[in-house]
Amino acid sequence: MKKLLTVFVLFSIFLVFAQKYQFDYKLTYKSISKERENTFTQFVNSKNPNIYVFFFKNQNDVYARLLDYDRNIGHTFHVIHKNEGSEFIYLDSNKSLAVDCIIKNVITEKLQNDEYDYIISFDYKYNYSPKKKMIFKMKLKNFESNLVLNYPMDFHIKSKKEIFSKLFDLEKGNYFVDKVMYNSSSLKESSEIEKINLKIVLPNQLNFTK
């Protein structure tokens, strides 16, 4: 059943032409390693992977970051959970979501087993850091929308498109990433995909930080 998720964004003066964002899926992934276990939750737009929301905690408070790579801007909210839904209180914005990572030597190979479908390896280098290599095996599942680019990774959306570019040449259907095993022996797997109808409306007067 399609669930309606209501979000209120508070600001001092409401203006008709405020920026609006629409999200239609809530993705939750669980990451398991020898040291710890984490959960990642994102709100995504299945038609536009360049826009998504992720959450983080600071002590007992929950915050959300809305990243808009189309406009090269990010927005931060304080999130308060209530019985009738979640309240997103707008805090600030910042520009320049720069691509500071170079992706090279992407290799994508089809695997002949039931547990994982592909193995992907690539070299990456951030500014002022040495080059590193990442290798992971992944399992895809058929889905009503293509959510592969919505899989949570610590890379700019442009870098993620480079990482999965050869996969998209091999797979033309709609999928989501069910689970990934990294060469560091950490496992990240999907625990929930929920259909939502979420709108976030920004104030027209944004509070930009440096």
Tab-separated table of C-alpha atoms in Angstrom:
chain	number	residue	atom	x	y	z
A	1	MET	CA	0.000	0.000	0.000
A	2	LYS	CA	1.276	3.435	-0.917
A	3	LYS	CA	2.119	5.363	2.212
A	4	LEU	CA	1.689	9.120	2.479
A	5	LEU	CA	4.525	10.739	4.359
A	6	THR	CA	3.829	14.261	5.555
A	7	VAL	CA	6.661	16.684	6.128
A	8	PHE	CA	6.402	20.235	7.390
A	9	VAL	CA	9.187	22.728	6.660
A	10	LEU	CA	9.144	25.785	8.888
A	11	PHE	CA	10.261	29.218	7.776
A	12	SER	CA	9.408	32.787	8.687
A	13	ILE	CA	7.760	34.057	5.487
A	14	PHE	CA	5.983	31.791	2.988
A	15	LEU	CA	6.442	32.736	-0.658
A	16	VAL	CA	4.551	31.159	-3.563
A	17	PHE	CA	7.622	30.580	-5.715
A	18	ALA	CA	9.633	28.632	-3.145
A	19	GLN	CA	11.683	25.661	-4.359
A	20	LYS	CA	9.862	22.324	-4.069
A	21	TYR	CA	11.284	18.795	-4.058
A	22	GLN	CA	9.435	15.510	-4.582
A	23	PHE	CA	10.564	12.084	-3.323
A	24	ASP	CA	8.865	8.751	-4.009
A	25	TYR	CA	10.973	6.089	-2.241
A	26	LYS	CA	12.501	5.600	1.177
A	27	LEU	CA	15.574	3.342	1.016
A	28	THR	CA	17.137	1.767	4.090
A	29	TYR	CA	20.438	-0.118	4.018
A	30	LYS	CA	22.213	-1.910	6.835
A	31	SER	CA	26.010	-1.952	6.900
A	32	ILE	CA	27.751	-4.714	8.838
A	33	SER	CA	31.484	-5.002	9.530
A	34	LYS	CA	33.679	-6.516	12.214
A	35	GLU	CA	33.769	-3.246	14.156
A	36	ARG	CA	30.161	-2.020	13.998
A	37	GLU	CA	26.732	-2.039	12.428
A	38	ASN	CA	25.121	1.051	10.870
A	39	THR	CA	21.853	1.887	9.163
A	40	PHE	CA	21.571	4.321	6.240
A	41	THR	CA	18.243	5.873	5.237
A	42	GLN	CA	17.628	7.985	2.147
A	43	PHE	CA	14.631	9.641	0.486
A	44	VAL	CA	15.072	9.464	-3.291
A	45	ASN	CA	13.416	10.577	-6.488
A	46	SER	CA	13.301	7.578	-8.842
A	47	LYS	CA	13.186	9.888	-11.880
A	48	ASN	CA	16.196	11.962	-10.795
A	49	PRO	CA	19.096	10.416	-8.824
A	50	ASN	CA	20.768	13.854	-8.686
A	51	ILE	CA	18.453	14.798	-5.799
A	52	TYR	CA	18.176	12.903	-2.503
A	53	VAL	CA	17.976	13.265	1.280
A	54	PHE	CA	20.124	11.469	3.843
A	55	PHE	CA	20.097	11.623	7.645
A	56	PHE	CA	22.716	11.941	10.366
A	57	LYS	CA	22.831	12.368	14.147
A	58	ASN	CA	24.586	14.872	16.375
A	59	GLN	CA	24.326	13.562	19.931
A	60	ASN	CA	20.555	13.061	20.419
A	61	ASP	CA	19.415	15.279	17.543
A	62	VAL	CA	18.573	14.058	14.032
A	63	TYR	CA	19.436	16.135	10.972
A	64	ALA	CA	18.779	15.761	7.262
A	65	ARG	CA	20.811	16.893	4.262
A	66	LEU	CA	19.042	17.481	0.965
A	67	LEU	CA	21.561	17.374	-1.884
A	68	ASP	CA	20.611	18.878	-5.240
A	69	TYR	CA	23.367	18.201	-7.764
A	70	ASP	CA	21.330	19.765	-10.576
A	71	ARG	CA	21.578	23.165	-8.864
A	72	ASN	CA	24.871	22.409	-7.102
A	73	ILE	CA	23.402	23.169	-3.677
A	74	GLY	CA	22.793	21.406	-0.354
A	75	HIS	CA	20.264	22.157	2.415
A	76	THR	CA	20.345	21.159	6.093
A	77	PHE	CA	17.296	20.492	8.314
A	78	HIS	CA	16.673	19.637	11.936
A	79	VAL	CA	14.278	16.673	11.990
A	80	ILE	CA	11.686	16.265	14.750
A	81	HIS	CA	9.574	13.115	14.747
A	82	LYS	CA	5.917	13.521	15.725
A	83	ASN	CA	2.879	11.266	15.729
A	84	GLU	CA	1.462	12.895	12.595
A	85	GLY	CA	4.758	12.752	10.689
A	86	SER	CA	8.235	14.245	10.603
A	87	GLU	CA	8.867	17.956	10.894
A	88	PHE	CA	11.817	19.266	8.880
A	89	ILE	CA	13.020	22.601	10.255
A	90	TYR	CA	15.148	24.423	7.712
A	91	LEU	CA	18.556	25.568	9.003
A	92	ASP	CA	20.901	26.577	6.202
A	93	SER	CA	22.193	25.981	2.674
A	94	ASN	CA	25.550	25.823	0.951
A	95	LYS	CA	26.651	25.928	-2.670
A	96	SER	CA	29.413	24.166	-4.602
A	97	LEU	CA	28.966	20.403	-4.196
A	98	ALA	CA	32.298	19.969	-5.930
A	99	VAL	CA	33.543	16.823	-7.634
A	100	ASP	CA	36.772	16.280	-5.705
A	101	CYS	CA	37.302	12.644	-6.688
A	102	ILE	CA	38.815	11.171	-9.857
A	103	ILE	CA	37.548	7.724	-10.922
A	104	LYS	CA	39.718	5.584	-13.212
A	105	ASN	CA	40.133	2.006	-14.459
A	106	VAL	CA	36.557	0.855	-13.857
A	107	ILE	CA	36.200	-2.904	-14.492
A	108	THR	CA	32.800	-4.616	-14.341
A	109	GLU	CA	32.606	-8.409	-14.614
A	110	LYS	CA	29.613	-10.728	-14.639
A	111	LEU	CA	29.737	-13.460	-11.974
A	112	GLN	CA	28.426	-16.973	-12.503
A	113	ASN	CA	26.896	-17.613	-9.087
A	114	ASP	CA	23.599	-17.079	-7.290
A	115	GLU	CA	24.805	-14.918	-4.409
A	116	TYR	CA	26.252	-11.997	-6.411
A	117	ASP	CA	25.745	-10.828	-10.002
A	118	TYR	CA	28.749	-8.573	-10.655
A	119	ILE	CA	32.142	-7.612	-9.334
A	120	ILE	CA	33.230	-3.994	-9.853
A	121	SER	CA	36.679	-2.543	-9.247
A	122	PHE	CA	38.045	0.957	-9.787
A	123	ASP	CA	40.759	3.372	-8.690
A	124	TYR	CA	39.801	6.626	-7.005
A	125	LYS	CA	41.699	9.637	-5.756
A	126	TYR	CA	40.509	12.607	-3.712
A	127	ASN	CA	42.333	15.913	-3.740
A	128	TYR	CA	45.431	15.865	-1.506
A	129	SER	CA	45.163	12.110	-0.820
A	130	PRO	CA	46.884	9.077	-2.338
A	131	LYS	CA	45.168	6.897	-4.938
A	132	LYS	CA	43.114	3.997	-3.565
A	133	LYS	CA	41.377	0.982	-5.048
A	134	MET	CA	37.864	-0.276	-4.296
A	135	ILE	CA	36.478	-3.716	-5.145
A	136	PHE	CA	32.968	-4.943	-4.393
A	137	LYS	CA	30.544	-7.678	-5.405
A	138	MET	CA	26.905	-6.760	-5.842
A	139	LYS	CA	23.521	-8.413	-6.102
A	140	LEU	CA	20.744	-6.764	-8.126
A	141	LYS	CA	16.989	-7.317	-7.873
A	142	ASN	CA	14.337	-6.490	-10.436
A	143	PHE	CA	12.197	-3.527	-9.471
A	144	GLU	CA	9.548	-1.163	-10.829
A	145	SER	CA	12.079	1.702	-11.058
A	146	ASN	CA	15.822	1.841	-11.592
A	147	LEU	CA	17.359	2.748	-8.218
A	148	VAL	CA	20.945	1.601	-8.789
A	149	LEU	CA	22.322	5.149	-8.668
A	150	ASN	CA	20.437	5.673	-5.399
A	151	TYR	CA	22.603	3.080	-3.653
A	152	PRO	CA	24.378	4.971	-0.810
A	153	MET	CA	28.077	5.546	-1.491
A	154	ASP	CA	30.443	8.271	-0.281
A	155	PHE	CA	30.878	9.702	-3.775
A	156	HIS	CA	29.528	12.612	-5.804
A	157	ILE	CA	26.678	11.590	-8.130
A	158	LYS	CA	28.962	12.217	-11.133
A	159	SER	CA	31.478	9.740	-9.704
A	160	LYS	CA	28.729	7.166	-9.059
A	161	LYS	CA	27.633	7.424	-12.699
A	162	GLU	CA	31.207	6.646	-13.747
A	163	ILE	CA	31.415	3.689	-11.337
A	164	PHE	CA	28.198	2.125	-12.666
A	165	SER	CA	28.565	3.184	-16.319
A	166	LYS	CA	29.686	-0.247	-17.570
A	167	LEU	CA	27.023	-1.966	-15.481
A	168	PHE	CA	24.359	0.075	-17.280
A	169	ASP	CA	25.819	-1.081	-20.603
A	170	LEU	CA	25.251	-4.686	-19.507
A	171	GLU	CA	21.914	-4.316	-17.694
A	172	LYS	CA	19.114	-2.413	-19.454
A	173	GLY	CA	16.232	-3.154	-17.063
A	174	ASN	CA	15.097	-1.626	-13.761
A	175	TYR	CA	16.887	-2.772	-10.605
A	176	PHE	CA	17.860	-1.846	-7.090
A	177	VAL	CA	21.054	-2.891	-5.334
A	178	ASP	CA	20.091	-5.648	-2.926
A	179	LYS	CA	23.461	-6.194	-1.264
A	180	VAL	CA	27.152	-5.418	-1.677
A	181	MET	CA	30.206	-7.149	-0.258
A	182	TYR	CA	33.331	-4.970	-0.153
A	183	ASN	CA	36.937	-6.142	-0.260
A	184	SER	CA	37.228	-4.825	3.298
A	185	SER	CA	34.844	-7.664	4.302
A	186	SER	CA	32.057	-5.236	5.138
A	187	LEU	CA	28.554	-6.035	3.915
A	188	LYS	CA	25.895	-3.493	3.005
A	189	GLU	CA	22.437	-4.837	2.233
A	190	SER	CA	18.970	-3.426	1.707
A	191	SER	CA	16.586	-3.857	4.619
A	192	GLU	CA	13.590	-1.823	3.422
A	193	ILE	CA	12.265	-0.111	0.300
A	194	GLU	CA	9.115	1.868	0.953
A	195	LYS	CA	6.937	3.779	-1.494
A	196	ILE	CA	6.301	7.315	-0.213
A	197	ASN	CA	4.824	10.597	-1.372
A	198	LEU	CA	7.027	13.276	0.141
A	199	LYS	CA	7.270	16.969	-0.693
A	200	ILE	CA	9.793	19.335	0.845
A	201	VAL	CA	9.264	23.062	0.291
A	202	LEU	CA	12.117	25.482	0.930
A	203	PRO	CA	11.813	29.110	1.971
A	204	ASN	CA	12.504	31.485	-0.882
A	205	GLN	CA	15.034	33.343	1.290
A	206	LEU	CA	17.799	30.825	2.016
A	207	ASN	CA	20.396	31.078	4.745
A	208	PHE	CA	23.716	30.439	2.976
A	209	THR	CA	26.807	29.399	4.914
A	210	LYS	CA	30.394	29.638	3.697
